[in-house]
PDB file of C-alpha atoms in Angstrom:
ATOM      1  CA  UNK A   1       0.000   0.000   0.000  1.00 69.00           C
ATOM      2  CA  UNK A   2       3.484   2.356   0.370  1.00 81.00           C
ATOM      3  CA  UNK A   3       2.390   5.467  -1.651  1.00 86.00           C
ATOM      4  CA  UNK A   4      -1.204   4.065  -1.811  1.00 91.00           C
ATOM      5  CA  UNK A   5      -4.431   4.375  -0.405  1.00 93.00           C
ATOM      6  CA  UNK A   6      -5.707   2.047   2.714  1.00 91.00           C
ATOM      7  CA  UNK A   7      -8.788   1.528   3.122  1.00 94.00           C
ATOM      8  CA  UNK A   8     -10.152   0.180   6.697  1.00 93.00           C
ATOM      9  CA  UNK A   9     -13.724  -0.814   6.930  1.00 92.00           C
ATOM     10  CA  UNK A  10     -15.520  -1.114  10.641  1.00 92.00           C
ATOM     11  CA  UNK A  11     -12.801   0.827  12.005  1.00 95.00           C
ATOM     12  CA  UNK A  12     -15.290   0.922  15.400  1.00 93.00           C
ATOM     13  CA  UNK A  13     -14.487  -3.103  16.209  1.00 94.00           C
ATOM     14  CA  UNK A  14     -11.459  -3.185  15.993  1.00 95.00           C
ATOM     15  CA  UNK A  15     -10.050  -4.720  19.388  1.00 95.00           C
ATOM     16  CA  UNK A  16      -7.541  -2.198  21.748  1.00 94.00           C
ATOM     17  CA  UNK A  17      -4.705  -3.824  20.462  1.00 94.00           C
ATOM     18  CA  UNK A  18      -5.357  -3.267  16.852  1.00 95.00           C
ATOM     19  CA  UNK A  19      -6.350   0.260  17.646  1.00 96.00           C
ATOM     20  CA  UNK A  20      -3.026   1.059  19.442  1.00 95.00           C
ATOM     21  CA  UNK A  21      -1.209  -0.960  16.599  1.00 92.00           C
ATOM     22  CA  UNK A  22      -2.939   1.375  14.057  1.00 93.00           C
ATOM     23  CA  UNK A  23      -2.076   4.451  16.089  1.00 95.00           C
ATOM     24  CA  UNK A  24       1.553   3.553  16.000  1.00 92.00           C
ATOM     25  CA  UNK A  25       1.375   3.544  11.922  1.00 92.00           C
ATOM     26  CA  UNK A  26       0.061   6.503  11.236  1.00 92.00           C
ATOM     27  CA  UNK A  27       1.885   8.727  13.829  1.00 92.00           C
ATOM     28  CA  UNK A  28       5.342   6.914  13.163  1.00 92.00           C
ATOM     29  CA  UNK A  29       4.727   5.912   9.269  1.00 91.00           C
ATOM     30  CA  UNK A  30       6.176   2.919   9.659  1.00 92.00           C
ATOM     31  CA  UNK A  31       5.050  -0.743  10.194  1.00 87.00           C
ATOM     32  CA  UNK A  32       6.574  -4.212  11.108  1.00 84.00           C
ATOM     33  CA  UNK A  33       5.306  -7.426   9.189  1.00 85.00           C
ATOM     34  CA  UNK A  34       3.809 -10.136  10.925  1.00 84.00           C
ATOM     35  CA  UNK A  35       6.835 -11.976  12.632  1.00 84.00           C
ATOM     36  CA  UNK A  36       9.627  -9.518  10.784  1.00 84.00           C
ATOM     37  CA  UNK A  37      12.088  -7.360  12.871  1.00 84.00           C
ATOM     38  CA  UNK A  38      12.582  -4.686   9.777  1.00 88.00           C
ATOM     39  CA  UNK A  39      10.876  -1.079  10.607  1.00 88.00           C
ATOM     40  CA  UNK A  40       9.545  -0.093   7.305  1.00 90.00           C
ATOM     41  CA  UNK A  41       8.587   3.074   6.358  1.00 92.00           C
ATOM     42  CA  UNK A  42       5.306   3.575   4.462  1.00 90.00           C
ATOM     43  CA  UNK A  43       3.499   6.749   3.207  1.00 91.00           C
ATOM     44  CA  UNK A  44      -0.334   5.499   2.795  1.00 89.00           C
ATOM     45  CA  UNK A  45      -3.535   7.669   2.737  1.00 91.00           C
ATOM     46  CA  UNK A  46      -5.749   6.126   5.102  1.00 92.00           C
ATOM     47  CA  UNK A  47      -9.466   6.028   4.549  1.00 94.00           C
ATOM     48  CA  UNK A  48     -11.568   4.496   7.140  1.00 95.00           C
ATOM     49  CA  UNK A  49     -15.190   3.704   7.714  1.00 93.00           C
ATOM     50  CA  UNK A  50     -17.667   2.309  10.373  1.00 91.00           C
ATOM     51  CA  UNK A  51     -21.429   2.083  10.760  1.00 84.00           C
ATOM     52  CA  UNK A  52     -20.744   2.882  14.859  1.00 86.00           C
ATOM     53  CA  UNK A  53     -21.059   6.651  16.667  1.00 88.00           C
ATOM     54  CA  UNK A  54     -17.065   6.498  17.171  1.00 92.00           C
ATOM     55  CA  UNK A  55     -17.484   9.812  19.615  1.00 91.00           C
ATOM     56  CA  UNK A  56     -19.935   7.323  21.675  1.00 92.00           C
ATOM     57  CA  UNK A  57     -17.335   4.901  21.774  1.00 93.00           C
ATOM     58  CA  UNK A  58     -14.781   7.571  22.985  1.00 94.00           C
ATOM     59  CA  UNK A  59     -17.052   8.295  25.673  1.00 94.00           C
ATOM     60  CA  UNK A  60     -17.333   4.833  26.828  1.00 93.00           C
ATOM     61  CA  UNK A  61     -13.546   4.008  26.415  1.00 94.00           C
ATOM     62  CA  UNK A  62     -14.608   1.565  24.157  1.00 94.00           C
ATOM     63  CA  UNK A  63     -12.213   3.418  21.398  1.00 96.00           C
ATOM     64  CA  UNK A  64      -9.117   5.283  22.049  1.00 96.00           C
ATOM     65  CA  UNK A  65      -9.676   9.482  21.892  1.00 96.00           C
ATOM     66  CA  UNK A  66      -6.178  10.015  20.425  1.00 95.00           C
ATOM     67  CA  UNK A  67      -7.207   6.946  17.432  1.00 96.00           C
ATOM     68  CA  UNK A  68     -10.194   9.533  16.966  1.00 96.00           C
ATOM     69  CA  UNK A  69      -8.358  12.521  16.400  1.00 94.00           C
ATOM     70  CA  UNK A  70      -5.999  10.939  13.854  1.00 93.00           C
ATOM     71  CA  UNK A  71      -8.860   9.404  11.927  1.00 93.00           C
ATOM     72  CA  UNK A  72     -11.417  12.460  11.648  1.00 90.00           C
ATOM     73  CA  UNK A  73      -9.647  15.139   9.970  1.00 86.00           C
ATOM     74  CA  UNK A  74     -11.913  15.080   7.250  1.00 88.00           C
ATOM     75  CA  UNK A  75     -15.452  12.968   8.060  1.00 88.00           C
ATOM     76  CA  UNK A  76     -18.599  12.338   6.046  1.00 89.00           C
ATOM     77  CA  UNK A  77     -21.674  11.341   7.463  1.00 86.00           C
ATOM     78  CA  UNK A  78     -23.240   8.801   5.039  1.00 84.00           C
ATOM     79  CA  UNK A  79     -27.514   9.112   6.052  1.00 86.00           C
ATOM     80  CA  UNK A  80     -28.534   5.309   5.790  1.00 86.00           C
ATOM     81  CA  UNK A  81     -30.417   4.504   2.634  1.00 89.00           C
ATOM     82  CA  UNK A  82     -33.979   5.003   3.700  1.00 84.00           C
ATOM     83  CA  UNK A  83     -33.233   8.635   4.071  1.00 83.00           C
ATOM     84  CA  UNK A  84     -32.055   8.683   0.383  1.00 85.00           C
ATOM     85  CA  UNK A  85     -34.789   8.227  -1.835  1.00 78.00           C
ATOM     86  CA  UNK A  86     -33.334   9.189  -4.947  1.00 82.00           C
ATOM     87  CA  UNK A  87     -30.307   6.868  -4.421  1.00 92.00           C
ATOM     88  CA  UNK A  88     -33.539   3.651  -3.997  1.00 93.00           C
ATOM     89  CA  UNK A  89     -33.833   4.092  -7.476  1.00 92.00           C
ATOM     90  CA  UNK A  90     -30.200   4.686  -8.916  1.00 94.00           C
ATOM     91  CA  UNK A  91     -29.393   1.413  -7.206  1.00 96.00           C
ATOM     92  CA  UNK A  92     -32.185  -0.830  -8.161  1.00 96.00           C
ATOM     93  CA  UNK A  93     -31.374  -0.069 -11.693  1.00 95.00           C
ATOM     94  CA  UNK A  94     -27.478  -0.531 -11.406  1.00 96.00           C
ATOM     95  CA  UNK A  95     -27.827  -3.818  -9.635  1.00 97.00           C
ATOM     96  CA  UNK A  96     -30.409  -4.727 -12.153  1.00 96.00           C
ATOM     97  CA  UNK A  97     -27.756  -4.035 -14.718  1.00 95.00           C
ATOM     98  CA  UNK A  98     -24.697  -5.804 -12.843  1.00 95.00           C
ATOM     99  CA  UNK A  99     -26.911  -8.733 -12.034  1.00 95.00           C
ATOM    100  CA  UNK A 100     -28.703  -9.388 -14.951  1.00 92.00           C
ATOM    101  CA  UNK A 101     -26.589 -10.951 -17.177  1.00 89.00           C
ATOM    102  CA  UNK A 102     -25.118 -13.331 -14.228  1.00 91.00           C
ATOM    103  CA  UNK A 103     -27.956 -14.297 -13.339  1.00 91.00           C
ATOM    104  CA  UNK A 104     -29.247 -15.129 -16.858  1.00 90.00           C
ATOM    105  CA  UNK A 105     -32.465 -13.237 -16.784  1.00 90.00           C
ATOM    106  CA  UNK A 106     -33.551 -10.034 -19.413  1.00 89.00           C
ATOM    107  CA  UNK A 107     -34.804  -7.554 -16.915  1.00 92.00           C
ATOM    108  CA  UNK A 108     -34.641  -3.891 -18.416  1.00 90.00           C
ATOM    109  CA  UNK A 109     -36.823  -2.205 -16.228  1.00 89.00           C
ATOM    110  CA  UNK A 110     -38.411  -1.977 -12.961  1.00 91.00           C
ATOM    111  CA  UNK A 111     -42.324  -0.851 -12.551  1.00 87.00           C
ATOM    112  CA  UNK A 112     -43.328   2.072 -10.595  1.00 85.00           C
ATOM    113  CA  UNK A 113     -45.032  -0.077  -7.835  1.00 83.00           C
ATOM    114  CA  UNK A 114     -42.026  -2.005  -7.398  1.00 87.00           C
ATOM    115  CA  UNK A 115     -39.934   0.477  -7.301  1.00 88.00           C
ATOM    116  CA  UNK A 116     -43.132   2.365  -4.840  1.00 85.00           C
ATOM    117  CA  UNK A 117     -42.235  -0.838  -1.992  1.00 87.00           C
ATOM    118  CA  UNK A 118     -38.309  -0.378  -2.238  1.00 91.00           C
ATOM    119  CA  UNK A 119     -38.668   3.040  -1.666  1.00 87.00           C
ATOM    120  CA  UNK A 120     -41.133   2.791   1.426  1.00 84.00           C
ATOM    121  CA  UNK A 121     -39.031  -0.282   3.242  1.00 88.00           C
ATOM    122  CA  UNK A 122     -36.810   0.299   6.286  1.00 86.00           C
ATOM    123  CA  UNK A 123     -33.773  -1.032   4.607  1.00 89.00           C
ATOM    124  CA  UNK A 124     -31.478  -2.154   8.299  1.00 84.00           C
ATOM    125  CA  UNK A 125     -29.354  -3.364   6.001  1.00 86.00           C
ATOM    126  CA  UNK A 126     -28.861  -0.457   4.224  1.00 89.00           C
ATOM    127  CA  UNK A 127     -26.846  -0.833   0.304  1.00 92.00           C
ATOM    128  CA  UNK A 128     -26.204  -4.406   1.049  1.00 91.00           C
ATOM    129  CA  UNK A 129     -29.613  -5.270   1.557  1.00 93.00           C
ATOM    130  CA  UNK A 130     -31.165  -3.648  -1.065  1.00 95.00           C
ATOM    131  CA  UNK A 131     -28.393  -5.676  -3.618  1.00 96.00           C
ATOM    132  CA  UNK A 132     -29.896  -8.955  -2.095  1.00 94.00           C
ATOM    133  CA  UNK A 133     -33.494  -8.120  -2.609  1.00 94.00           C
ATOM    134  CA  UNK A 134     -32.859  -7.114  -5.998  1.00 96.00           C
ATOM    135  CA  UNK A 135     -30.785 -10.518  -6.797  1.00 94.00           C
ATOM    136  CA  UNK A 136     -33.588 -12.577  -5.581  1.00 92.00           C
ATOM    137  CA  UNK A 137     -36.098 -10.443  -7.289  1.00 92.00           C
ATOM    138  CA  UNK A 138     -34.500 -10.996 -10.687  1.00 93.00           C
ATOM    139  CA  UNK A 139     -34.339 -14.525  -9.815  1.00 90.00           C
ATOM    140  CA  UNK A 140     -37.833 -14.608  -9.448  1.00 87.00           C
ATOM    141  CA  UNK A 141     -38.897 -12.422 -12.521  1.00 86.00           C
ATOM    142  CA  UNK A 142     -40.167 -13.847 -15.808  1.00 79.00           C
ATOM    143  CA  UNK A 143     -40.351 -11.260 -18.013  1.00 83.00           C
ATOM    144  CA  UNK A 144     -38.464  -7.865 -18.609  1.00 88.00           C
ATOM    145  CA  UNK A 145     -39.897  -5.889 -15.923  1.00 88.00           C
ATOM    146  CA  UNK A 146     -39.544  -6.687 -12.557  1.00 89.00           C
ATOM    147  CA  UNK A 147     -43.103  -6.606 -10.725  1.00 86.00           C
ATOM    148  CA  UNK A 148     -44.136  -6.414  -7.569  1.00 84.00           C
ATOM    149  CA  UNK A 149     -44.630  -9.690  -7.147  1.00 82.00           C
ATOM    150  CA  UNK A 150     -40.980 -10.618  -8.009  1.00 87.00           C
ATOM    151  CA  UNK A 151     -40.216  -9.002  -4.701  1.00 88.00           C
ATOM    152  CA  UNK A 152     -39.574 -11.521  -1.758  1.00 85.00           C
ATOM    153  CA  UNK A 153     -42.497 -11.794   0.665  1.00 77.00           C
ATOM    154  CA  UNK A 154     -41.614 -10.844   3.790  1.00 74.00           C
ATOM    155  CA  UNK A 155     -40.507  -7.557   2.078  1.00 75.00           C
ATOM    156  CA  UNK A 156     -43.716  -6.686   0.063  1.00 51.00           C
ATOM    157  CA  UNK A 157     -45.862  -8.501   2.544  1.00 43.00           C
ATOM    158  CA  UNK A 158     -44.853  -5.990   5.565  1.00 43.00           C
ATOM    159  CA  UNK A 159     -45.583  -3.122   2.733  1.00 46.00           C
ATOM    160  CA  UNK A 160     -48.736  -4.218   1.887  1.00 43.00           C
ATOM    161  CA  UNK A 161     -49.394  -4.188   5.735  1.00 42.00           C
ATOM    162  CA  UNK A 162     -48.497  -0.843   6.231  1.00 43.00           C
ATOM    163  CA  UNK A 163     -51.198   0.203   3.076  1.00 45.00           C
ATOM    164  CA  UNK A 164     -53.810  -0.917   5.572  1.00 42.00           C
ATOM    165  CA  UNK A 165     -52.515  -0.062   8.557  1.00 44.00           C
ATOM    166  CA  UNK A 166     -52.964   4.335   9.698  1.00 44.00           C
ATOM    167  CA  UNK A 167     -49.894   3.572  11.489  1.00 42.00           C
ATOM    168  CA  UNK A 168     -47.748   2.270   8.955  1.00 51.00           C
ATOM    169  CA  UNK A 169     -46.106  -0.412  11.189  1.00 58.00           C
ATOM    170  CA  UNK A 170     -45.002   2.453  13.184  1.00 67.00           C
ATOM    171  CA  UNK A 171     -44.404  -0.077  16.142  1.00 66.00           C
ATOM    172  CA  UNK A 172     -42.037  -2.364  14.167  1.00 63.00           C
ATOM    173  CA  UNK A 173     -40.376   0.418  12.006  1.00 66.00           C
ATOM    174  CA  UNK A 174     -38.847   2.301  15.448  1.00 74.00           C
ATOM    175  CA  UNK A 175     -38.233  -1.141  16.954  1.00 69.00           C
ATOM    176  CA  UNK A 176     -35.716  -1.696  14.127  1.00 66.00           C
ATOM    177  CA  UNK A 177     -34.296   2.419  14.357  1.00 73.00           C
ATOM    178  CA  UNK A 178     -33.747   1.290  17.932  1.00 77.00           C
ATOM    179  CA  UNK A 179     -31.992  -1.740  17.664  1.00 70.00           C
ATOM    180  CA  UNK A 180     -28.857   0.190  15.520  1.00 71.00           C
ATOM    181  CA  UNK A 181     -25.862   0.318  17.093  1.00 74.00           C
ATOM    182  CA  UNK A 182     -26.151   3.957  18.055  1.00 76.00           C
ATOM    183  CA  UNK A 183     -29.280   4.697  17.881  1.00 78.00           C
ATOM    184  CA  UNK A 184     -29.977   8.670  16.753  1.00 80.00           C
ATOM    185  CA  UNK A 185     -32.097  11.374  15.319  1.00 82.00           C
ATOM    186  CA  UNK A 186     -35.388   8.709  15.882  1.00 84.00           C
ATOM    187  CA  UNK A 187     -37.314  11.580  15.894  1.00 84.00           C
ATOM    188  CA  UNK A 188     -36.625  13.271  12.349  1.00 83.00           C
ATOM    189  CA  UNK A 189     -36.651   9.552  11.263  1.00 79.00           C
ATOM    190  CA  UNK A 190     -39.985   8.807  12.214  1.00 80.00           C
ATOM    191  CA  UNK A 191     -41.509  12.077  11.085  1.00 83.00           C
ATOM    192  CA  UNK A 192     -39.563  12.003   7.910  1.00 80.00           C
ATOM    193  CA  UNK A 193     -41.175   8.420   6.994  1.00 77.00           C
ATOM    194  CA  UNK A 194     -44.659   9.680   8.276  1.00 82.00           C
ATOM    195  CA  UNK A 195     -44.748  12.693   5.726  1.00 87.00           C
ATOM    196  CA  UNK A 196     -43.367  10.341   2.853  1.00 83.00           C
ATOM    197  CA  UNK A 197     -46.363   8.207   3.568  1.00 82.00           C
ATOM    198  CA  UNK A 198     -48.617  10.998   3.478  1.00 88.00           C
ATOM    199  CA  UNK A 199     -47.437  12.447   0.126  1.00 90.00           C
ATOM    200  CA  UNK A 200     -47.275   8.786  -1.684  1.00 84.00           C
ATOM    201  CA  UNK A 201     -51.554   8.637   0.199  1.00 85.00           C
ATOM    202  CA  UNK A 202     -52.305  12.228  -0.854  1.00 89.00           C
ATOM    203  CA  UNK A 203     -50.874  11.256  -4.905  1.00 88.00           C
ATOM    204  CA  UNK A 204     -52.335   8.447  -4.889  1.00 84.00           C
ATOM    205  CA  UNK A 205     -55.872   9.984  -4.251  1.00 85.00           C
ATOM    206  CA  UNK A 206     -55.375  12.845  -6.971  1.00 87.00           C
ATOM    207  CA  UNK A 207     -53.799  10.452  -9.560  1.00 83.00           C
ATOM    208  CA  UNK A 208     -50.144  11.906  -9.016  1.00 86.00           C
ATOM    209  CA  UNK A 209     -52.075  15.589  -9.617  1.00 90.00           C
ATOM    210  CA  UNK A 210     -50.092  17.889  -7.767  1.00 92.00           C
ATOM    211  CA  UNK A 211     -52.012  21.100  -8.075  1.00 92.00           C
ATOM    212  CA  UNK A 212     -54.823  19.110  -6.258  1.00 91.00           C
ATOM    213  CA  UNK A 213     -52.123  17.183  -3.789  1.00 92.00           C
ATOM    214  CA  UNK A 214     -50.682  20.612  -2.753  1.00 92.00           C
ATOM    215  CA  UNK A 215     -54.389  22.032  -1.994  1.00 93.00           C
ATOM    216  CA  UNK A 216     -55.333  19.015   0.039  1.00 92.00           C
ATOM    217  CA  UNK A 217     -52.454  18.878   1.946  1.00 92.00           C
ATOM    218  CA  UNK A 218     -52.428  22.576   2.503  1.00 92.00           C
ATOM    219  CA  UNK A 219     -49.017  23.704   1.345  1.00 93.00           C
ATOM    220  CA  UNK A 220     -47.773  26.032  -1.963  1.00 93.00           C
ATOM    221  CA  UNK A 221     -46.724  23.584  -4.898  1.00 92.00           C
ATOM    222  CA  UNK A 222     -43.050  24.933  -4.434  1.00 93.00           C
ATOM    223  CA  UNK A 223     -43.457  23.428  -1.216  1.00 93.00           C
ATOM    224  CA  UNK A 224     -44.920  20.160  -2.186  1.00 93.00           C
ATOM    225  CA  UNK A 225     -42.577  19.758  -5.055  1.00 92.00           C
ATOM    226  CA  UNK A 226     -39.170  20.496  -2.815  1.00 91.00           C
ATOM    227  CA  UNK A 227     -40.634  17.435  -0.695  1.00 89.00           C
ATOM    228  CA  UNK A 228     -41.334  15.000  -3.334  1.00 90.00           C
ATOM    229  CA  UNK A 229     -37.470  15.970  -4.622  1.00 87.00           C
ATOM    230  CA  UNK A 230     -36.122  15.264  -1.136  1.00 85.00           C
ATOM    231  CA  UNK A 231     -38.180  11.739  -0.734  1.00 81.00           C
ATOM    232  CA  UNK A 232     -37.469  10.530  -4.278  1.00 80.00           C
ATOM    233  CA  UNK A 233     -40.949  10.873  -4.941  1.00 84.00           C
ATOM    234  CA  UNK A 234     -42.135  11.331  -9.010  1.00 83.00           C
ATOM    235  CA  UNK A 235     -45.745  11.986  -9.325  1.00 83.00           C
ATOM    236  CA  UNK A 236     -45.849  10.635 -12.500  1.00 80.00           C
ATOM    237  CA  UNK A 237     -45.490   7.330 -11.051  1.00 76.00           C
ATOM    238  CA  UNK A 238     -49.344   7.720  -9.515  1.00 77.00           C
ATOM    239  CA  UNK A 239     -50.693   9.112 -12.781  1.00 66.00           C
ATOM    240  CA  UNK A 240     -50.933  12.705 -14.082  1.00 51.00           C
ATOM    241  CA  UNK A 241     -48.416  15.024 -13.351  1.00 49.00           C
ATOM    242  CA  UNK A 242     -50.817  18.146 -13.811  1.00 49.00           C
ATOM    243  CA  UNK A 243     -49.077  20.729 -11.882  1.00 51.00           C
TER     244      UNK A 243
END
């Protein structure tokens, strides 16, 4: 990796010997090999990642403050995927595409009410998940489109729940938010899924009209546009688009 790039991924397990060993690297830019004597000098750009609240840890001594400081001098915050709605559908279509050939199936497409469930699920398992659905879905699709009922069951099944249920499986949904590893921001979360519901409801009734969605709801169209941007949400997909 000398004049490379390292990347470390889950950074937040690693055990307190690792993390001192890693400490010693990049402060003295140089590394022994496993069982070697030789001090060897390396100049590596370290990139590291973790799904954990490493400032948590720090406050638990669970991982060391000075490790911290050497590893955040430039961080990004990564929102997990069902707080990107726009990236739901960039993804389904690139696995579809990496997939499709492999798995010998012809799928060009995906249909707006498939593509209505992937959006909507909680998605624990954030980028990962979503690539498994989508592998199993093709494996299950017939044609060129991939339907909602290519979807496993347990994932459309819990949607189709939620369509009849006011609350959305509100129990179940902040069950899951609270069994992350640092749980955070539950709040926003839940109110940010409860006014994506309500949008997806409010098209549906008008047809995907927004001029009428935007009266009903009680907010300019500028508004109600800005939101459907934010949520990944085309109106199209539930109709018209008269706006």
């Amino acid at each position: 990796a000398d004049g490379g790039t390292l990347f470390l991924d889950e950074v937040g397990d690693m055990s307190p010997m690792t993390q001192s060993k890693l400490l010693r690297v990049l402060q003295e830019r140089t590394l022994q090999r496993v069982g070697g004597e030789e001090v060897i000098r390396v100049d590596v750009r370290v990139i590291a990642a973790t799904n954990h609240n490493l400032e948590a840890l720090v406050s638990r001594g669970q991982f060391r403050t000075d490790l911290f400081f050497r590893l955040r001098d430039y961080m990004i915050h990564l929102p997990p995927l069902r707080e990107r709605g726009d990236d739901i559908r960039l993804l389904t279509e690139y696995f579809i595409r990496r997939h499709n050939t492999a798995l010998g199936r012809n799928v060009t497409q995906i249909s707006p009410a498939a593509l209505e469930i992937l959006s909507r699920a909680p998605w624990p398992g954030n980028v990962r998940e979503l690539e498994s659905v989508i592998k199993q879905s093709l494996l299950s699709a017939a044609g060129s489109v991939l339907t909602p009922e290519c979807l496993p069951a347990s994932l459309g099944g819990a949607v189709l729940q939620r369509d009849t249920d006011p609350t959305f499986q509100l129990r179940p949904f902040v069950s899951q938010l609270l069994q992350e590893p640092q749980p955070r921001d539950i709040y926003t979360k839940v109110l940010s899924q409860t006014e994506r519901e309500l949008f997806r409801m409010v098209l549906r009734h008008t047809g995907g009209n927004q001029l009428q969605a935007a009266g009903i709801l009680g907010i300019s169209r500028v508004t109600l546009r800005s939101k459907l941007r934010s949520y990944g949400i085309i109106a199209a997909d539930f109709g018209s688009s008269i706006d």
